[in-house]
Amino acid sequence: MSMIHSLDALEILDSRGRPTVRTTCALTSGAVGIASVPSGASTGAAEALELRDGDPSRYRGLGCRKAVGHIRGEIAHALVGVEMNNQSTLDRALIALDGTPNKSRLGANALLAVSVAFARAQAAEQGIPLYQHFAAIHTPGRKADSLPRPTINLFSGGKHAGGQVPIQDVLVVPVAAQTADEAMATTYAVYQAAADLTLEKYGMRALTADEGGLAPPFADAEAMLGDAVAAIERAGYVPGQEVALALDVASSHFYADGRYHLGGEPLDSAGMIRHLLGWLERYPIVSLEDGLAEEDWANWPKLRQAIDGHALVLGDDFLCTNPARIRRAIDAGAADALLLKVNQIGTLSEAAESSRMAQAAGWHVTVSARSGETEDDWLADLAVGWSGGHLKVGSITQSERLAKYNRLLAIEAETGWKMAG
Ligand code: PGA
Ligand code: ZN
């Protein structure tokens, strides 16, 4: 049982310099939790709504003063001094107070900042590590005992890099690494090899995209994948055996009029599936995210059957961490892995429900950051507490990404746990 003594909020700036929300939650016990929330750019249509001020004269309309005002006003007014059994009591109160299906009245950014700040305050109140508190929020009695395996952004395209190539991310998966420490060192070697290759082949310094990935002017997606394999080899690793690839196709963003505009002739869904299978045959891809568009429901089961367990069929924009969409996808056999982004749904409790539902169906869960992040590191604790799978945070550059990797390294040093996967 906890009671909120005060709630405060501040508009801060994320890694793209856009406003976002930071909240401070103080409990009557004196415990305090502070949390900042991220923001996406390559968003799914079914995501909960991030409330923005809409005033074009300030931050091009992206200000978060309204969301901050809701926390300091209406939300604080409703929650301060009320007994809270646990996270679920708080989150249910937030959802009821907002009263809309997509959190558009008070804003999912406002709700999530309060949800996570409260969790942090409760962990402090109980004197337990945040990752163990997150584990208990996920499932009462659950104890974290392993670390997620990082999947790390190497090359960027799509919405994170000005669209020089339609697909969004090629990620490195250090499959042979035994520890998070080794995973980071392996990734550094591959990233530096990719930076050298970028300079030689494209005459480009290591300028980075939104999530810190390299973004040279690839001729097409095949060049992006081929260069990733070349970087792995150049770093001295065996592609597929020691370092594999994950791909975020983010195909909703080049899907129009029932066709996939990947460059060349637009592809129908069957053509797109054949194209993806071609990539899986030629490159060591272990996970395929948003291979089809978020509204292409009829074809996701065909994609999953075609891939037949050779790579994870991972839904991001497709599922939006939304329990109703995940249930539908499980029933349809449309995927076998969930990309979990807490701000797509707006509270910790609902995201935990999504994670439990996916895991109960035997799915794999990757806990993910957004392309717009802050220096806050709570996501690493969440991934340790919830996942047992993968952590997707972006590249091995830029402190908003490294805050999470550094936290993972600290948890590893503290616990000595093995990496999952
Ligand atoms: P975001 O995209 O820009 O919406 O955070 C990241 C992703 O698609 O995985
Ligand atoms: Zn994605």
Short mmCIF file of C-alpha atoms and ligand atoms in Angstrom, two decimals:
data_model
loop_
_atom_site.label_atom_id
_atom_site.label_comp_id
_atom_site.label_asym_id
_atom_site.label_seq_id
_atom_site.Cartn_x
_atom_site.Cartn_y
_atom_site.Cartn_z
CA MET A 1 0.00 0.00 0.00
CA SER A 2 1.39 3.40 -0.99
CA MET A 3 0.01 6.91 -0.97
CA ILE A 4 1.07 9.68 -3.34
CA HIS A 5 2.11 12.80 -1.49
CA SER A 6 2.77 14.93 -4.58
CA LEU A 7 3.05 14.76 -8.34
CA ASP A 8 5.02 17.23 -10.36
CA ALA A 9 5.95 17.37 -14.04
CA LEU A 10 8.29 19.19 -16.37
CA GLU A 11 8.55 19.57 -20.12
CA ILE A 12 12.04 18.37 -21.11
CA LEU A 13 13.66 17.66 -24.50
CA ASP A 14 14.28 14.26 -26.07
CA SER A 15 17.15 13.07 -28.28
CA ARG A 16 15.68 14.85 -31.31
CA GLY A 17 15.30 18.07 -29.32
CA ARG A 18 11.54 17.63 -29.21
CA PRO A 19 9.59 18.16 -25.99
CA THR A 20 8.60 15.23 -23.84
CA VAL A 21 7.42 14.72 -20.26
CA ARG A 22 9.29 14.09 -17.02
CA THR A 23 7.35 13.38 -13.81
CA THR A 24 8.32 13.32 -10.15
CA CYS A 25 6.17 11.21 -7.87
CA ALA A 26 6.70 11.55 -4.11
CA LEU A 27 5.02 9.08 -1.76
CA THR A 28 3.94 9.90 1.78
CA SER A 29 6.72 7.57 3.03
CA GLY A 30 9.24 10.01 1.57
CA ALA A 31 10.21 7.73 -1.34
CA VAL A 32 10.53 9.55 -4.66
CA GLY A 33 10.46 8.32 -8.26
CA ILE A 34 11.34 10.37 -11.34
CA ALA A 35 10.67 9.16 -14.88
CA SER A 36 10.86 10.54 -18.41
CA VAL A 37 8.98 9.10 -21.38
CA PRO A 38 10.14 8.51 -24.96
CA SER A 39 8.52 9.32 -28.29
CA GLY A 40 8.38 7.52 -31.65
CA ALA A 41 8.67 8.79 -35.23
CA SER A 42 7.88 5.62 -37.12
CA THR A 43 4.62 5.18 -35.25
CA GLY A 44 1.84 2.63 -35.63
CA ALA A 45 -1.67 3.90 -36.42
CA ALA A 46 -3.11 2.08 -33.38
CA GLU A 47 -0.80 3.68 -30.81
CA ALA A 48 -2.12 5.56 -27.79
CA LEU A 49 -2.04 9.29 -28.39
CA GLU A 50 0.89 11.43 -27.36
CA LEU A 51 -0.66 14.77 -26.40
CA ARG A 52 1.02 17.74 -28.11
CA ASP A 53 0.15 21.39 -27.69
CA GLY A 54 -0.43 22.06 -31.39
CA ASP A 55 0.85 25.62 -31.16
CA PRO A 56 2.83 26.04 -34.39
CA SER A 57 4.80 28.97 -33.01
CA ARG A 58 6.42 26.76 -30.34
CA TYR A 59 8.40 23.58 -31.16
CA ARG A 60 6.36 23.33 -34.39
CA GLY A 61 3.32 22.34 -32.36
CA LEU A 62 5.13 19.56 -30.45
CA GLY A 63 5.13 21.24 -27.03
CA CYS A 64 4.04 19.14 -24.05
CA ARG A 65 2.77 21.88 -21.78
CA LYS A 66 -0.78 20.54 -21.92
CA ALA A 67 0.36 17.06 -20.85
CA VAL A 68 2.48 18.55 -18.07
CA GLY A 69 -0.47 20.70 -17.00
CA HIS A 70 -2.69 17.61 -16.82
CA ILE A 71 -0.24 15.86 -14.48
CA ARG A 72 0.15 18.87 -12.21
CA GLY A 73 -3.56 19.62 -12.30
CA GLU A 74 -6.23 17.02 -12.91
CA ILE A 75 -4.11 13.90 -12.34
CA ALA A 76 -2.48 15.16 -9.14
CA HIS A 77 -5.86 16.35 -7.89
CA ALA A 78 -7.38 12.90 -8.40
CA LEU A 79 -4.49 10.79 -7.07
CA VAL A 80 -2.77 12.66 -4.26
CA GLY A 81 -3.76 11.32 -0.85
CA VAL A 82 -5.46 8.19 -2.25
CA GLU A 83 -4.36 4.73 -1.01
CA MET A 84 -2.84 2.73 -3.88
CA ASN A 85 -2.60 -1.03 -3.43
CA ASN A 86 -0.22 -1.48 -6.28
CA GLN A 87 0.66 -0.44 -9.84
CA SER A 88 -2.56 -1.83 -11.21
CA THR A 89 -4.67 0.34 -8.85
CA LEU A 90 -2.79 3.42 -10.01
CA ASP A 91 -2.96 2.53 -13.71
CA ARG A 92 -6.66 1.73 -13.55
CA ALA A 93 -7.27 5.11 -11.93
CA LEU A 94 -5.29 6.83 -14.70
CA ILE A 95 -7.19 5.01 -17.44
CA ALA A 96 -10.57 5.81 -15.85
CA LEU A 97 -9.63 9.44 -15.35
CA ASP A 98 -8.64 9.81 -19.01
CA GLY A 99 -11.79 8.02 -20.13
CA THR A 100 -10.89 7.64 -23.84
CA PRO A 101 -9.90 4.42 -25.66
CA ASN A 102 -6.56 5.85 -26.84
CA LYS A 103 -5.69 8.17 -23.92
CA SER A 104 -6.21 11.21 -26.10
CA ARG A 105 -7.76 13.42 -23.44
CA LEU A 106 -4.97 13.55 -20.86
CA GLY A 107 -2.32 12.12 -23.19
CA ALA A 108 -0.50 8.78 -23.10
CA ASN A 109 2.73 10.73 -22.48
CA ALA A 110 1.23 12.19 -19.29
CA LEU A 111 -0.21 8.84 -18.14
CA LEU A 112 2.95 6.82 -18.79
CA ALA A 113 5.21 9.34 -17.06
CA VAL A 114 3.05 9.05 -13.93
CA SER A 115 2.83 5.26 -14.24
CA VAL A 116 6.63 4.79 -14.40
CA ALA A 117 7.45 7.48 -11.80
CA PHE A 118 5.08 5.75 -9.38
CA ALA A 119 6.73 2.37 -10.06
CA ARG A 120 10.13 3.86 -9.34
CA ALA A 121 8.89 5.46 -6.15
CA GLN A 122 7.39 2.13 -5.01
CA ALA A 123 10.63 0.29 -5.73
CA ALA A 124 12.46 2.87 -3.61
CA GLU A 125 9.85 2.57 -0.87
CA GLN A 126 10.30 -1.21 -0.78
CA GLY A 127 14.07 -0.91 -1.02
CA ILE A 128 14.31 -3.30 -3.97
CA PRO A 129 16.01 -2.91 -7.37
CA LEU A 130 13.74 -1.45 -10.03
CA TYR A 131 14.11 -4.57 -12.21
CA GLN A 132 12.76 -6.77 -9.40
CA HIS A 133 9.86 -4.40 -8.82
CA PHE A 134 9.09 -4.46 -12.56
CA ALA A 135 9.17 -8.28 -12.44
CA ALA A 136 6.58 -8.22 -9.64
CA ILE A 137 4.41 -5.75 -11.58
CA HIS A 138 4.53 -8.11 -14.55
CA THR A 139 3.43 -11.12 -12.49
CA PRO A 140 3.15 -11.13 -8.68
CA GLY A 141 5.87 -13.36 -7.23
CA ARG A 142 7.98 -13.25 -10.39
CA LYS A 143 11.71 -12.81 -9.87
CA ALA A 144 14.08 -11.58 -12.54
CA ASP A 145 17.02 -13.95 -13.02
CA SER A 146 18.48 -13.36 -16.48
CA LEU A 147 19.46 -10.51 -18.79
CA PRO A 148 17.94 -9.69 -22.17
CA ARG A 149 20.18 -10.04 -25.22
CA PRO A 150 20.71 -6.68 -26.94
CA THR A 151 19.85 -6.26 -30.63
CA ILE A 152 21.76 -3.19 -31.71
CA ASN A 153 21.11 -0.81 -34.58
CA LEU A 154 23.89 -0.82 -37.18
CA PHE A 155 22.37 0.78 -40.30
CA SER A 156 19.34 3.05 -40.50
CA GLY A 157 16.97 3.98 -43.29
CA GLY A 158 13.29 4.86 -43.59
CA LYS A 159 11.84 7.40 -41.20
CA HIS A 160 14.95 7.46 -39.04
CA ALA A 161 17.32 8.49 -41.83
CA GLY A 162 15.40 10.63 -44.29
CA GLY A 163 14.20 7.68 -46.37
CA GLN A 164 17.41 7.12 -48.43
CA VAL A 165 16.37 3.45 -48.45
CA PRO A 166 12.81 2.34 -47.59
CA ILE A 167 13.57 -0.23 -44.87
CA GLN A 168 14.24 1.16 -41.42
CA ASP A 169 16.87 -0.74 -39.42
CA VAL A 170 19.46 -3.44 -39.82
CA LEU A 171 20.44 -4.59 -36.34
CA VAL A 172 23.32 -6.67 -35.03
CA VAL A 173 22.45 -9.64 -32.80
CA PRO A 174 25.56 -10.88 -30.97
CA VAL A 175 24.25 -14.45 -30.78
CA ALA A 176 27.46 -16.07 -29.53
CA ALA A 177 28.16 -13.55 -26.76
CA GLN A 178 27.89 -15.09 -23.30
CA THR A 179 27.57 -11.84 -21.37
CA ALA A 180 26.15 -8.36 -21.94
CA ASP A 181 29.68 -7.06 -21.59
CA GLU A 182 30.84 -9.31 -24.43
CA ALA A 183 27.76 -8.41 -26.48
CA MET A 184 28.63 -4.71 -26.32
CA ALA A 185 32.30 -5.26 -27.18
CA THR A 186 31.33 -7.45 -30.15
CA THR A 187 28.88 -4.84 -31.36
CA TYR A 188 31.45 -2.08 -31.04
CA ALA A 189 33.82 -4.04 -33.28
CA VAL A 190 31.12 -4.55 -35.92
CA TYR A 191 29.97 -0.92 -35.71
CA GLN A 192 33.50 0.40 -36.18
CA ALA A 193 34.05 -1.96 -39.11
CA ALA A 194 30.79 -0.64 -40.62
CA ALA A 195 31.96 2.94 -40.08
CA ASP A 196 35.26 2.17 -41.89
CA LEU A 197 33.34 0.53 -44.70
CA THR A 198 30.99 3.52 -44.95
CA LEU A 199 33.94 5.84 -45.33
CA GLU A 200 35.64 3.70 -47.98
CA LYS A 201 32.60 2.78 -50.00
CA TYR A 202 30.45 5.90 -49.71
CA GLY A 203 33.06 8.51 -48.80
CA MET A 204 31.00 9.34 -45.74
CA ARG A 205 32.03 10.08 -42.19
CA ALA A 206 30.15 8.18 -39.50
CA LEU A 207 27.17 10.54 -39.40
CA THR A 208 24.33 8.91 -37.58
CA ALA A 209 20.55 8.68 -37.87
CA ASP A 210 17.96 9.17 -35.12
CA GLU A 211 18.88 6.02 -33.21
CA GLY A 212 22.61 6.37 -33.82
CA GLY A 213 22.80 3.96 -36.77
CA LEU A 214 25.00 4.68 -39.78
CA ALA A 215 23.02 5.92 -42.74
CA PRO A 216 25.04 6.05 -45.97
CA PRO A 217 23.18 6.37 -49.29
CA PHE A 218 22.62 2.64 -49.90
CA ALA A 219 21.46 1.89 -53.45
CA ASP A 220 18.77 -0.40 -52.03
CA ALA A 221 17.87 -2.69 -49.13
CA GLU A 222 20.11 -5.46 -50.49
CA ALA A 223 23.13 -3.14 -50.33
CA MET A 224 22.26 -2.32 -46.71
CA LEU A 225 22.07 -6.01 -45.81
CA GLY A 226 25.17 -6.91 -47.82
CA ASP A 227 27.19 -4.16 -46.15
CA ALA A 228 26.06 -5.39 -42.73
CA VAL A 229 27.36 -8.89 -43.50
CA ALA A 230 30.61 -7.37 -44.81
CA ALA A 231 31.01 -5.39 -41.57
CA ILE A 232 30.55 -8.54 -39.47
CA GLU A 233 33.21 -10.36 -41.50
CA ARG A 234 35.56 -7.41 -41.44
CA ALA A 235 35.28 -7.32 -37.65
CA GLY A 236 36.42 -10.97 -37.62
CA TYR A 237 33.13 -12.70 -36.79
CA VAL A 238 31.29 -15.45 -38.60
CA PRO A 239 27.94 -14.09 -39.86
CA GLY A 240 25.03 -16.08 -38.52
CA GLN A 241 27.12 -18.13 -36.09
CA GLU A 242 28.68 -15.41 -33.99
CA VAL A 243 26.81 -12.31 -35.08
CA ALA A 244 23.42 -12.45 -36.79
CA LEU A 245 21.11 -9.76 -38.15
CA ALA A 246 17.67 -8.54 -37.21
CA LEU A 247 15.67 -6.44 -39.63
CA ASP A 248 13.02 -3.82 -38.97
CA VAL A 249 11.35 -3.52 -42.36
CA ALA A 250 8.78 -1.03 -40.97
CA SER A 251 6.83 -1.75 -44.12
CA SER A 252 3.68 0.20 -43.16
CA HIS A 253 5.65 3.28 -44.07
CA PHE A 254 6.13 2.30 -47.72
CA TYR A 255 2.79 0.56 -48.20
CA ALA A 256 0.20 2.42 -50.26
CA ASP A 257 -2.78 1.32 -52.35
CA GLY A 258 -2.23 -2.32 -51.42
CA ARG A 259 1.35 -2.32 -52.74
CA TYR A 260 4.80 -2.29 -51.15
CA HIS A 261 6.99 0.43 -52.66
CA LEU A 262 10.40 -0.99 -51.98
CA GLY A 263 12.01 0.53 -55.07
CA GLY A 264 11.55 -1.08 -58.48
CA GLU A 265 8.12 -2.48 -59.34
CA PRO A 266 5.65 -2.12 -56.47
CA LEU A 267 4.97 -5.53 -54.89
CA ASP A 268 1.66 -7.03 -53.84
CA SER A 269 1.61 -8.91 -50.52
CA ALA A 270 2.52 -12.27 -52.07
CA GLY A 271 5.38 -10.60 -53.91
CA MET A 272 6.54 -8.90 -50.73
CA ILE A 273 6.53 -12.23 -48.86
CA ARG A 274 8.63 -13.81 -51.64
CA HIS A 275 11.00 -10.86 -51.48
CA LEU A 276 11.41 -11.23 -47.70
CA LEU A 277 12.04 -14.97 -48.07
CA GLY A 278 14.77 -14.14 -50.57
CA TRP A 279 16.45 -11.98 -47.94
CA LEU A 280 16.17 -14.73 -45.34
CA GLU A 281 17.87 -17.15 -47.73
CA ARG A 282 20.73 -14.79 -48.53
CA TYR A 283 21.43 -13.03 -45.24
CA PRO A 284 21.73 -14.35 -41.65
CA ILE A 285 18.47 -12.77 -40.42
CA VAL A 286 17.06 -14.16 -37.17
CA SER A 287 14.23 -11.70 -36.65
CA LEU A 288 11.95 -9.90 -39.11
CA GLU A 289 10.00 -6.94 -37.73
CA ASP A 290 6.96 -5.50 -39.51
CA GLY A 291 7.69 -7.42 -42.69
CA LEU A 292 4.16 -6.58 -43.79
CA ALA A 293 2.05 -3.47 -43.21
CA GLU A 294 0.02 -2.99 -40.06
CA GLU A 295 -3.29 -3.22 -41.94
CA ASP A 296 -2.31 -6.22 -44.08
CA TRP A 297 -3.87 -8.63 -41.55
CA ALA A 298 -4.84 -11.29 -44.10
CA ASN A 299 -1.25 -11.83 -45.16
CA TRP A 300 0.59 -11.92 -41.82
CA PRO A 301 -0.36 -15.60 -41.22
CA LYS A 302 0.95 -16.42 -44.71
CA LEU A 303 4.22 -14.68 -43.92
CA ARG A 304 4.56 -16.60 -40.67
CA GLN A 305 3.85 -19.93 -42.37
CA ALA A 306 6.29 -19.14 -45.16
CA ILE A 307 9.05 -18.30 -42.69
CA ASP A 308 8.21 -21.40 -40.69
CA GLY A 309 10.33 -20.69 -37.63
CA HIS A 310 13.48 -19.74 -39.58
CA ALA A 311 13.26 -16.21 -38.16
CA LEU A 312 11.00 -14.54 -35.62
CA VAL A 313 7.96 -12.81 -37.10
CA LEU A 314 7.98 -9.73 -34.93
CA GLY A 315 5.11 -7.24 -34.75
CA ASP A 316 5.74 -3.61 -33.85
CA ASP A 317 3.42 -1.17 -35.69
CA PHE A 318 1.32 -4.26 -36.43
CA LEU A 319 0.57 -4.94 -32.75
CA CYS A 320 1.21 -1.59 -31.03
CA THR A 321 1.66 -3.40 -27.66
CA ASN A 322 -2.14 -3.53 -27.66
CA PRO A 323 -3.69 -6.58 -25.93
CA ALA A 324 -6.67 -6.66 -28.32
CA ARG A 325 -4.43 -6.67 -31.41
CA ILE A 326 -2.10 -9.26 -29.85
CA ARG A 327 -5.04 -11.54 -29.03
CA ARG A 328 -6.26 -11.27 -32.62
CA ALA A 329 -2.77 -11.99 -33.97
CA ILE A 330 -2.35 -15.04 -31.70
CA ASP A 331 -5.70 -16.42 -32.80
CA ALA A 332 -4.82 -15.84 -36.46
CA GLY A 333 -1.30 -17.27 -36.15
CA ALA A 334 -0.09 -13.96 -37.56
CA ALA A 335 3.21 -13.57 -35.67
CA ASP A 336 5.36 -15.28 -33.04
CA ALA A 337 7.09 -12.32 -31.41
CA LEU A 338 6.06 -9.03 -29.83
CA LEU A 339 7.99 -5.79 -29.91
CA LEU A 340 6.98 -4.20 -26.63
CA LYS A 341 6.97 -0.40 -26.42
CA VAL A 342 5.27 0.75 -23.26
CA ASN A 343 4.29 4.15 -24.65
CA GLN A 344 2.37 2.56 -27.52
CA ILE A 345 -0.27 1.56 -24.96
CA GLY A 346 0.32 4.15 -22.21
CA THR A 347 0.54 2.41 -18.82
CA LEU A 348 2.83 -0.23 -17.31
CA SER A 349 -0.08 -2.50 -16.35
CA GLU A 350 -1.48 -2.68 -19.87
CA ALA A 351 1.98 -3.28 -21.32
CA ALA A 352 2.46 -6.07 -18.75
CA GLU A 353 -0.81 -7.61 -19.90
CA SER A 354 0.48 -7.53 -23.49
CA SER A 355 3.71 -9.18 -22.43
CA ARG A 356 1.95 -11.91 -20.41
CA MET A 357 -0.43 -12.64 -23.27
CA ALA A 358 2.43 -12.95 -25.77
CA GLN A 359 4.53 -15.13 -23.45
CA ALA A 360 1.57 -17.39 -22.62
CA ALA A 361 1.19 -18.02 -26.36
CA GLY A 362 4.84 -19.07 -26.51
CA TRP A 363 5.86 -15.86 -28.26
CA HIS A 364 9.18 -14.17 -27.89
CA VAL A 365 9.24 -10.62 -26.44
CA THR A 366 11.66 -7.83 -27.36
CA VAL A 367 11.48 -4.81 -25.07
CA SER A 368 12.08 -1.70 -27.15
CA ALA A 369 12.95 1.97 -26.78
CA ARG A 370 11.68 4.65 -29.21
CA SER A 371 13.63 6.68 -31.71
CA GLY A 372 13.09 9.75 -29.53
CA GLU A 373 14.60 8.89 -26.13
CA THR A 374 15.89 10.59 -23.01
CA GLU A 375 18.78 9.95 -20.64
CA ASP A 376 16.44 7.98 -18.40
CA ASP A 377 17.41 4.30 -18.10
CA TRP A 378 14.27 2.63 -16.69
CA LEU A 379 13.80 0.64 -19.89
CA ALA A 380 16.84 -1.53 -19.09
CA ASP A 381 15.27 -2.48 -15.74
CA LEU A 382 11.99 -3.19 -17.48
CA ALA A 383 13.68 -5.48 -19.99
CA VAL A 384 15.46 -7.37 -17.20
CA GLY A 385 12.24 -7.67 -15.18
CA TRP A 386 9.96 -8.66 -18.05
CA SER A 387 11.62 -10.04 -21.06
CA GLY A 388 13.85 -13.05 -20.94
CA GLY A 389 14.18 -12.15 -24.62
CA HIS A 390 15.77 -9.21 -26.37
CA LEU A 391 16.35 -5.53 -25.70
CA LYS A 392 16.20 -3.09 -28.63
CA VAL A 393 17.50 0.35 -27.79
CA GLY A 394 19.21 1.65 -30.95
CA SER A 395 22.87 1.96 -31.73
CA ILE A 396 26.02 1.88 -29.63
CA THR A 397 26.39 5.67 -29.88
CA GLN A 398 24.51 8.57 -28.26
CA SER A 399 23.97 8.80 -24.55
CA GLU A 400 20.18 8.36 -24.61
CA ARG A 401 20.89 4.85 -25.98
CA LEU A 402 23.97 4.18 -23.87
CA ALA A 403 22.15 5.10 -20.66
CA LYS A 404 20.16 1.87 -21.16
CA TYR A 405 23.16 -0.26 -22.19
CA ASN A 406 25.19 1.12 -19.31
CA ARG A 407 22.38 0.27 -16.91
CA LEU A 408 22.31 -3.26 -18.34
CA LEU A 409 26.06 -3.54 -17.75
CA ALA A 410 25.58 -2.32 -14.18
CA ILE A 411 22.83 -4.86 -13.55
CA GLU A 412 25.08 -7.57 -14.98
CA ALA A 413 27.93 -6.52 -12.70
CA GLU A 414 25.57 -6.48 -9.72
CA THR A 415 23.85 -9.81 -10.34
CA GLY A 416 26.17 -11.91 -12.51
CA TRP A 417 23.11 -13.22 -14.38
CA LYS A 418 23.38 -14.96 -17.72
CA MET A 419 21.97 -13.52 -20.90
CA ALA A 420 18.82 -15.08 -22.33
CA GLY A 421 18.32 -16.19 -25.92
P1 PGA B 1 9.89 4.73 -33.57
O1 PGA B 1 10.33 3.41 -34.31
O2 PGA B 1 10.46 5.85 -34.41
O3 PGA B 1 8.38 4.75 -33.71
O4 PGA B 1 10.34 4.73 -32.18
C1 PGA B 1 11.15 2.42 -33.81
C2 PGA B 1 10.79 1.12 -34.45
O5 PGA B 1 10.05 1.09 -35.46
O6 PGA B 1 11.13 0.05 -33.94
ZN ZN B 2 9.71 -1.07 -35.65
#
